[in-house]
Short mmCIF file of C-alpha atoms in Angstrom, two decimals:
data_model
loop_
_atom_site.label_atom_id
_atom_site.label_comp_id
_atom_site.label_asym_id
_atom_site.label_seq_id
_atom_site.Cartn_x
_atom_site.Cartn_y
_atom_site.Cartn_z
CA UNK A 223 132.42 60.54 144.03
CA UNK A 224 135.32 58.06 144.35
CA UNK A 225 133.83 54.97 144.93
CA UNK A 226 135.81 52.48 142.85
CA UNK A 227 139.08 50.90 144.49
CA UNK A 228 141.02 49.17 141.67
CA UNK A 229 144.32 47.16 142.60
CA UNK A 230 144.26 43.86 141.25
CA UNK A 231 141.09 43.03 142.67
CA UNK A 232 138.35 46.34 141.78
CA UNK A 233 135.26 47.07 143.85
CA UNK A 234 132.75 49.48 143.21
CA UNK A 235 129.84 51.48 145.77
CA UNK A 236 126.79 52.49 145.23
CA UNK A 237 124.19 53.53 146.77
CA UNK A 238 122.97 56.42 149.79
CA UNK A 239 122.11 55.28 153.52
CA UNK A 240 118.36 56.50 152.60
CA UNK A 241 118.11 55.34 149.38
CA UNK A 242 116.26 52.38 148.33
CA UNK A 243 119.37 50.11 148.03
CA UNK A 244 122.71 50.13 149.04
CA UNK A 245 125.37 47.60 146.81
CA UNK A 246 128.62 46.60 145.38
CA UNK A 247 130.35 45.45 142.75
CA UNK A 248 133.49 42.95 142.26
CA UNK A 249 135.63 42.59 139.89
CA UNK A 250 138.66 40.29 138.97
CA UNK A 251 137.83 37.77 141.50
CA UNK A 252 139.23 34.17 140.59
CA UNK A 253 136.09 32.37 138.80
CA UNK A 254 135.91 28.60 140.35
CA UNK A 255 135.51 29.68 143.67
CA UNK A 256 132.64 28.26 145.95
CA UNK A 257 131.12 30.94 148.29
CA UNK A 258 128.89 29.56 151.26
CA UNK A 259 125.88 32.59 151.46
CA UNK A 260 124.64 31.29 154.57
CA UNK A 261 128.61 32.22 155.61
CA UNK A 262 128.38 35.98 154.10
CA UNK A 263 124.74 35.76 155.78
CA UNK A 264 126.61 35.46 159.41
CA UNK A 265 129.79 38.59 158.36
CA UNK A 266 127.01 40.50 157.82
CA UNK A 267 124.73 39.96 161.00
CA UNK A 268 128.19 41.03 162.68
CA UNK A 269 127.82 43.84 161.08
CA UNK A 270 124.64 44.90 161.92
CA UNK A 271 124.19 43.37 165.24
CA UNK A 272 120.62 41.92 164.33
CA UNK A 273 119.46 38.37 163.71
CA UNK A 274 119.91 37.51 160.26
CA UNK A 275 118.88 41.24 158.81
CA UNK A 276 120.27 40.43 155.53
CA UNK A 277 118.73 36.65 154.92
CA UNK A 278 115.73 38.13 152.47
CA UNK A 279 116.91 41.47 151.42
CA UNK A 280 120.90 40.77 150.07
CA UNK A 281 120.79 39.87 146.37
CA UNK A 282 123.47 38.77 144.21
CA UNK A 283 122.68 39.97 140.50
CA UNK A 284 125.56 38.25 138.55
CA UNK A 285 129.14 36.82 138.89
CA UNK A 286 127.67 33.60 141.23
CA UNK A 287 126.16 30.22 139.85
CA UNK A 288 125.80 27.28 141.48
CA UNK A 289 127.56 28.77 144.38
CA UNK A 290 130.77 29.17 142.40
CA UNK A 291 131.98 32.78 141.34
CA UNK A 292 131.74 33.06 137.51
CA UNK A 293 134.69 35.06 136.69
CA UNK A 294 132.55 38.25 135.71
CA UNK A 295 131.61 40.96 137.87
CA UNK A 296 130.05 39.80 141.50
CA UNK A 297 127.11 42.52 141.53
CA UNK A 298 125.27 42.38 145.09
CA UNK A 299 122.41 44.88 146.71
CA UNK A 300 121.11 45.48 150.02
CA UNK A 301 117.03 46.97 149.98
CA UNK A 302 116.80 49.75 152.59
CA UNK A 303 113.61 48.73 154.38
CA UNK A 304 113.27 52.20 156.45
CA UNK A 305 111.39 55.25 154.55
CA UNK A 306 113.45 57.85 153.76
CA UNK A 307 113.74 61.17 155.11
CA UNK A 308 111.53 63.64 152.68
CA UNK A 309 112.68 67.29 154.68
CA UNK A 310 116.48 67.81 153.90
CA UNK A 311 115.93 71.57 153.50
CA UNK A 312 117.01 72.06 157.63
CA UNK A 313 120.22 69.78 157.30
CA UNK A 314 120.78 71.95 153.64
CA UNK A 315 121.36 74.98 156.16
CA UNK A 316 122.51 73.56 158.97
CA UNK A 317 125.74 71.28 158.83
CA UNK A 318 125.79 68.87 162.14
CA UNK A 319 128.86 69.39 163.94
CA UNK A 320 131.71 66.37 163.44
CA UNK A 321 129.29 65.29 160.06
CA UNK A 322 130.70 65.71 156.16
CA UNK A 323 127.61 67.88 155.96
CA UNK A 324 129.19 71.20 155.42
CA UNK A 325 132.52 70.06 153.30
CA UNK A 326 130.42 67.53 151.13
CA UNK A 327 128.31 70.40 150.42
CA UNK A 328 131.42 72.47 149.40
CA UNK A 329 132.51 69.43 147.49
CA UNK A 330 129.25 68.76 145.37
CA UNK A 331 127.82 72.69 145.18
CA UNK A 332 125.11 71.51 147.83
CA UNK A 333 123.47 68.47 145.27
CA UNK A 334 125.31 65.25 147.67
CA UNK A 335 122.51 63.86 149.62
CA UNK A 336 123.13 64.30 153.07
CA UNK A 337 120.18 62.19 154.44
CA UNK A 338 121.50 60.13 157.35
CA UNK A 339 124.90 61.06 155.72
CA UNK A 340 124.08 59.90 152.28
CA UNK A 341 127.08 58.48 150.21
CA UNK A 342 129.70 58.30 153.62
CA UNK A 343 127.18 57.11 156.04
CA UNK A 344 128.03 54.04 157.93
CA UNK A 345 125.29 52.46 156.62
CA UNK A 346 127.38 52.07 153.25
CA UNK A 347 129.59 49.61 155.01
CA UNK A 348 126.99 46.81 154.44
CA UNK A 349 128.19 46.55 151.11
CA UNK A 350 132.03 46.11 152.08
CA UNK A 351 131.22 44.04 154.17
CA UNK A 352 129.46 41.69 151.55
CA UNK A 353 132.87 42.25 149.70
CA UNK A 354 134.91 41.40 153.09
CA UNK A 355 133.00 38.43 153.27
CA UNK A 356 133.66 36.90 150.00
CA UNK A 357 137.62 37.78 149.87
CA UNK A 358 137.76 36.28 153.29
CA UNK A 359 136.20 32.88 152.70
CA UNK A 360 138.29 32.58 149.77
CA UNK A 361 141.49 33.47 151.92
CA UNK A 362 140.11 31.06 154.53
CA UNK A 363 140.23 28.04 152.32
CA UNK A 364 143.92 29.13 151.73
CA UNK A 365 144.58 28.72 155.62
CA UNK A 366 144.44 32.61 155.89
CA UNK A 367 142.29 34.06 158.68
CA UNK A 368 141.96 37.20 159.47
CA UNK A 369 139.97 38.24 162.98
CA UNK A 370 139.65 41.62 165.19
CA UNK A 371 138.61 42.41 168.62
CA UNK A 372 137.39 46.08 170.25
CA UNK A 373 140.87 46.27 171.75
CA UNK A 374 139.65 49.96 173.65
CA UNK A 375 136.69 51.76 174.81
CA UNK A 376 136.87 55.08 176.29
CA UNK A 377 140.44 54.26 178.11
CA UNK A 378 138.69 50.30 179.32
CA UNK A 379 140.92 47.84 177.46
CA UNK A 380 140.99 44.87 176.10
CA UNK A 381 143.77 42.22 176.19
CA UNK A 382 146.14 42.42 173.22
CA UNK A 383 146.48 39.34 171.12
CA UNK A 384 149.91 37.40 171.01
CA UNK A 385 151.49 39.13 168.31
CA UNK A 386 153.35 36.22 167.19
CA UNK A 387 151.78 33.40 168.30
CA UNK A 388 148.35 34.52 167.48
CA UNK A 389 146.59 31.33 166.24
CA UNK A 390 143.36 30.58 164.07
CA UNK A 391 141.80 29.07 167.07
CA UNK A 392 142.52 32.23 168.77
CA UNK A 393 140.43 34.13 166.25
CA UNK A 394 137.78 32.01 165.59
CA UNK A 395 137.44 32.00 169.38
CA UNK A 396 135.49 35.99 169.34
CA UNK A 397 134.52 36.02 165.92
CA UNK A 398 130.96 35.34 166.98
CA UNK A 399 130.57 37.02 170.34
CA UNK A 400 127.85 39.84 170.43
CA UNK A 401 130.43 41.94 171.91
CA UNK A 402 133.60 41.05 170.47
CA UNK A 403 136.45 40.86 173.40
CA UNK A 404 138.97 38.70 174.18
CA UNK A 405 138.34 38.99 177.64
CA UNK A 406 134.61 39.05 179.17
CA UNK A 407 135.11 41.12 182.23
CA UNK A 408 136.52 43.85 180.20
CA UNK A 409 134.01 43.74 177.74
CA UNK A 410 131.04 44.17 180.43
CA UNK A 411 132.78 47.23 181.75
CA UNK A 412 133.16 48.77 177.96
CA UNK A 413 129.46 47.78 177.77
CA UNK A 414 128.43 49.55 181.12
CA UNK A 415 130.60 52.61 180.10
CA UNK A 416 128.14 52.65 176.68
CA UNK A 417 125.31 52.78 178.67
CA UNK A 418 126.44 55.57 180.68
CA UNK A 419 127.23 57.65 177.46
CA UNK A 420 123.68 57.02 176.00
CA UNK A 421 121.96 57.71 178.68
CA UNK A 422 123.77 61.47 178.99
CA UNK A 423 123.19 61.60 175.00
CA UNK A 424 126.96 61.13 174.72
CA UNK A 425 128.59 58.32 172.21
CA UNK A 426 132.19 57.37 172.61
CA UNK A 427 135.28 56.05 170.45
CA UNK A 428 138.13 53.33 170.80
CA UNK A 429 140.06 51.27 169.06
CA UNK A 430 139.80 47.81 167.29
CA UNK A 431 143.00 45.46 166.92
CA UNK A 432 143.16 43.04 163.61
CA UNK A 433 145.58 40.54 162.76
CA UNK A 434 145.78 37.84 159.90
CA UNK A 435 147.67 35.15 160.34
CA UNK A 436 149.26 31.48 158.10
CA UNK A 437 149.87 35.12 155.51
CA UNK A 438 153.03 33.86 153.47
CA UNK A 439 156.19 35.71 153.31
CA UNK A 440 156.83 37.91 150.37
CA UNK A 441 153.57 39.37 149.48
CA UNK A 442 153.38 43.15 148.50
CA UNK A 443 155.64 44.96 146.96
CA UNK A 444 157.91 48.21 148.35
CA UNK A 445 156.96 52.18 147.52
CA UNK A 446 153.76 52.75 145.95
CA UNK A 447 151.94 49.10 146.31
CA UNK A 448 153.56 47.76 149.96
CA UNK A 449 150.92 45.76 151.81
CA UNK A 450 150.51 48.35 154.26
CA UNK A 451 149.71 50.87 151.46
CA UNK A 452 147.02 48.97 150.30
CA UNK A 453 145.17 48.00 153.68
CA UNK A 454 146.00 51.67 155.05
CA UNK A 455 144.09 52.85 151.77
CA UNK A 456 141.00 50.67 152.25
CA UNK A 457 140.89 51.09 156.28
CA UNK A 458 140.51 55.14 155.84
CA UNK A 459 137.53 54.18 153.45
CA UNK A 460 135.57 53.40 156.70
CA UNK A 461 133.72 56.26 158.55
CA UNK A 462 135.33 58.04 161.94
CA UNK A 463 139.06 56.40 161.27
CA UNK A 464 141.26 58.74 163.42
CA UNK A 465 144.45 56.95 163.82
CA UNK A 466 146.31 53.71 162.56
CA UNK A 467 149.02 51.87 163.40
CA UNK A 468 151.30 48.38 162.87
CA UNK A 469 153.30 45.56 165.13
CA UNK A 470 154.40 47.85 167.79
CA UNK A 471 153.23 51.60 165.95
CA UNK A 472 153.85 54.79 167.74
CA UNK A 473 155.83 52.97 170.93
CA UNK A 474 159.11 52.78 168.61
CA UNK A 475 159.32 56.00 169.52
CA UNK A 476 160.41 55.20 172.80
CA UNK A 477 162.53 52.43 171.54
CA UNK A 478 166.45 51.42 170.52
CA UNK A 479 167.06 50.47 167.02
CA UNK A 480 168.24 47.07 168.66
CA UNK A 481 164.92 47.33 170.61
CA UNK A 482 162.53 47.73 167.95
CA UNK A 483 164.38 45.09 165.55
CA UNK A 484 162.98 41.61 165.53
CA UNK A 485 165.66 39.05 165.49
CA UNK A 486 165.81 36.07 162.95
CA UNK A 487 165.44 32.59 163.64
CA UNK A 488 164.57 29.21 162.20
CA UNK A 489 161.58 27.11 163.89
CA UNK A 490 161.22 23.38 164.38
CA UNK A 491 159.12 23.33 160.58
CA UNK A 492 162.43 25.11 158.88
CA UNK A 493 160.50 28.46 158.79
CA UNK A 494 162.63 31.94 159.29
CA UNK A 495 160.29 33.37 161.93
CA UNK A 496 161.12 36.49 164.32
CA UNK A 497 161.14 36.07 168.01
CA UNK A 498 159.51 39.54 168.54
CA UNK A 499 156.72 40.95 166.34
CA UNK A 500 157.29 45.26 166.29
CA UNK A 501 157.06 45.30 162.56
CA UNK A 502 154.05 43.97 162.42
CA UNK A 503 154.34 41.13 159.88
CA UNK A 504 155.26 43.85 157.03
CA UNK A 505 159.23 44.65 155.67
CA UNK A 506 159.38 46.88 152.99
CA UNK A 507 155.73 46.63 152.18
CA UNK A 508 156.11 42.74 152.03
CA UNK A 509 154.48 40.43 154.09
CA UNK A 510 157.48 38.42 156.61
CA UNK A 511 155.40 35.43 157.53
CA UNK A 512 154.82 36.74 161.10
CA UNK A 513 150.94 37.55 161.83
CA UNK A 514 150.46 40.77 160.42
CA UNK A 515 149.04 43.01 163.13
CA UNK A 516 147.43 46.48 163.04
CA UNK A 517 144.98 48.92 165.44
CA UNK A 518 142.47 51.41 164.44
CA UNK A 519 141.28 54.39 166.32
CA UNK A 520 137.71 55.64 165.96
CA UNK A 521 136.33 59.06 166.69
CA UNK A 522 133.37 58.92 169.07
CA UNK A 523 130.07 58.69 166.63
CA UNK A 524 129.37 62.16 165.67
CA UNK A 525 125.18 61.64 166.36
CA UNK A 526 125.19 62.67 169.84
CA UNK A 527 121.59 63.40 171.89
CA UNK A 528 122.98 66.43 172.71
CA UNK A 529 122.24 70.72 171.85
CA UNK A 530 125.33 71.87 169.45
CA UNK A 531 126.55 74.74 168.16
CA UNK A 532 126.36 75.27 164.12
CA UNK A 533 125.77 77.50 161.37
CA UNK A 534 123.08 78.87 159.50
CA UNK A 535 124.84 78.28 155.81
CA UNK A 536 121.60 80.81 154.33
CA UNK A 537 122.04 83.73 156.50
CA UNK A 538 125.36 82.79 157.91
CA UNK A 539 124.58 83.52 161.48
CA UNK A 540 125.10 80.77 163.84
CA UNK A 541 122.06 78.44 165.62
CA UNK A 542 121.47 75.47 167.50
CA UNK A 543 120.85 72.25 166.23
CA UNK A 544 119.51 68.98 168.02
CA UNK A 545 119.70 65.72 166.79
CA UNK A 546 116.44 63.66 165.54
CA UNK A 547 117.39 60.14 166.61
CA UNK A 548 119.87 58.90 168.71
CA UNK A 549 120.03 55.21 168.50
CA UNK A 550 123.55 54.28 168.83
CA UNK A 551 126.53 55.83 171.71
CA UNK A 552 128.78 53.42 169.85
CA UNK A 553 129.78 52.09 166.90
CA UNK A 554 132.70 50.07 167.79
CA UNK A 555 131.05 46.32 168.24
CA UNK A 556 129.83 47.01 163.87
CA UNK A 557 133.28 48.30 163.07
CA UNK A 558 134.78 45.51 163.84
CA UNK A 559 133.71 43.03 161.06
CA UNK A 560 134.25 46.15 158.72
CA UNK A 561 138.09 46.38 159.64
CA UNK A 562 138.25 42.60 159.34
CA UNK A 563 136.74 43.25 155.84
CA UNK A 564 139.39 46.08 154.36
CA UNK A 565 141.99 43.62 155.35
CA UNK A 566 140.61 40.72 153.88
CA UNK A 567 140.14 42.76 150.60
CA UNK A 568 143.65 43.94 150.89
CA UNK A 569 145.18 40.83 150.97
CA UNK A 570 143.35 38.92 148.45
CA UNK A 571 144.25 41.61 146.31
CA UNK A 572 148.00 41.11 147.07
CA UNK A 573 147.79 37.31 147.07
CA UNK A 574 146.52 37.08 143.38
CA UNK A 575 150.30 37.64 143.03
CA UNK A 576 151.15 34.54 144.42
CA UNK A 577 152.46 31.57 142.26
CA UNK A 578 149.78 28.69 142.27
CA UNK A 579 147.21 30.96 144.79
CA UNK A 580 144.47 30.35 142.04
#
């Protein structure tokens, strides 16, 4: 399976949902670098919206001593604590509707595991989030932050961030919230709407707004390695990603070329800034020194509680199929620390190119 990203920095997967552990591995990171656990403890509670889940199970195996990375390999696993599922025979036959049960089975001749979605489960996003975790803190201590809200749920949205005046302050400001909104009222209504899904066995999508900001000008590079390339790659290595867009996205459609350029100008620091922010921080693939500011749409969580339609992959006939467990009608509030991650990954990666970053 492809599970090794390589550009500059390289990180490496492994692991099933059901297995015993779950883990990563990364490589190339600048050695020198203090990493506060208790920090990577508190991305990955995000994560899993539980109180410290991670405190006794994460282990680092190599590339940390005395809290500084060593320059080798950072090796890190997460222990599964449930039991795993010993009947896979049904799910074998019976591909779940909106799962990668039927095409990974193409894929890998019917030998992937598919328990709880093996390999491309959600659960696997532990892991990058360990590795968001790390890239950010060393971004952080750069003055680069990078922060993301649930900007949609189900048509209820979210305020937008400023897209060029977005501040630190302004991230830091929902990074911790158990239900990550910029503005409360909406976020009670998304919350209510959840509830109503879960309790008609429904689950339901949306979309998540990022944005990094204090990212200099003239990182990335144009064609084949542009800034956008590389988070776009690491984004669509997240489960459900429908959709993605930058600065402005799919509205330039309705705009002007004079519309949809931002204008130059010089601020009161002697910094070439833009007074509007359509491209999204990115030119070329290179970072302009304006927040750089993307959105993500999810699918709705293909686990609903309800009766579906599939097909019997033995005798080819079709059945109906219902699922076990349904814990979750959406995935949103997790997915947001995992976006946060891919970008944080993505831009380290880029920023090793800057003179005097390490």
């Amino acid at each position: 399976m492809a599970s090794i990203w390589n550009n500059h920095i390289a990180i490496s997967i492994f692991g099933e949902a059901k297995g015993p552990a779950i883990g990563i591995t990364i490589d190339n990171l600048p050695a020198g670098e203090y990493l506060d656990t208790q920090k990577i403890h508190q991305f990955l509670t995000r994560y899993s919206m539980k109180q410290n889940p991670y405190e006794e199970l994460h282990q680092v195996m190599s590339g940390i001593l005395n809290e500084r990375t060593t320059g080798s390999p950072l090796c890190a696993f997460i222990q599964n604590t449930e039991q795993p599922v010993q009947e896979i025979s049904q799910i074998n036959r019976l591909p779940r509707p909106g799962h990668a049960d039927y095409t990974g089975t193409l894929r890998y001749n019917g030998f992937n595991d598919i328990r709880d979605g093996g390999h491309v489960s959600t659960a696997m996003m532990a892991s990058f989030c360990f590795a968001g975790a790390v890239c950010g803190q060393i971004l952080e201590r750069r003055g680069i932050y990078t922060g993301a809200h649930i900007q949609e749920i189900h048509g209820i949205q979210d305020k937008n961030f400023n897209y060029t005046t977005v501040t630190k302050e302004d991230i830091l400001a929902i990074r911790y919230k158990k239900f990550p909104v910029i503005q409360n009222a909406q976020g009670r209504k998304m919350q209510d709407d959840i509830q109503a899904a879960f309790d008609g066995g429904e689950t339901l999508g949306g979309a998540i707004e990022c944005v990094a900001v204090n990212v200099p000008a003239g990182i990335g590079s144009p064609v084949f390695n542009g800034l956008e390339n590389t988070i776009a790659q690491l984004l669509f290595a997240l489960p459900d990603i429908r959709g993605l867009e930058f600065g402005a996205g799919f509205q330039v459609t309705e705009m002007t070329g004079s519309q949809s350029n931002d204008n130059f100008y010089v601020d009161e620091h002697g910094h070439v800034k833009t007074y509007s922010n359509n491209h999204g921080g990115i030119l070329g693939g290179i970072s302009s020194g304006m927040p750089i500011v993307l959105r993500v749409a999810f699918k709705p969580s293909a686990t609903v509680g309800k009766i579906q339609k599939t097909v019997n992959l033995s005798s080819m006939e079709q059945e109906e199929i219902q699922a076990e467990s349904y814990l979750e009608a959406c995935l949103l509030p997790k997915l947001v620390p995992c976006v946060e991650s891919a970008v944080n990954i993505a831009l380290l990666s880029h920023m090793l190119d800057y003179p005097h970053f390490c």
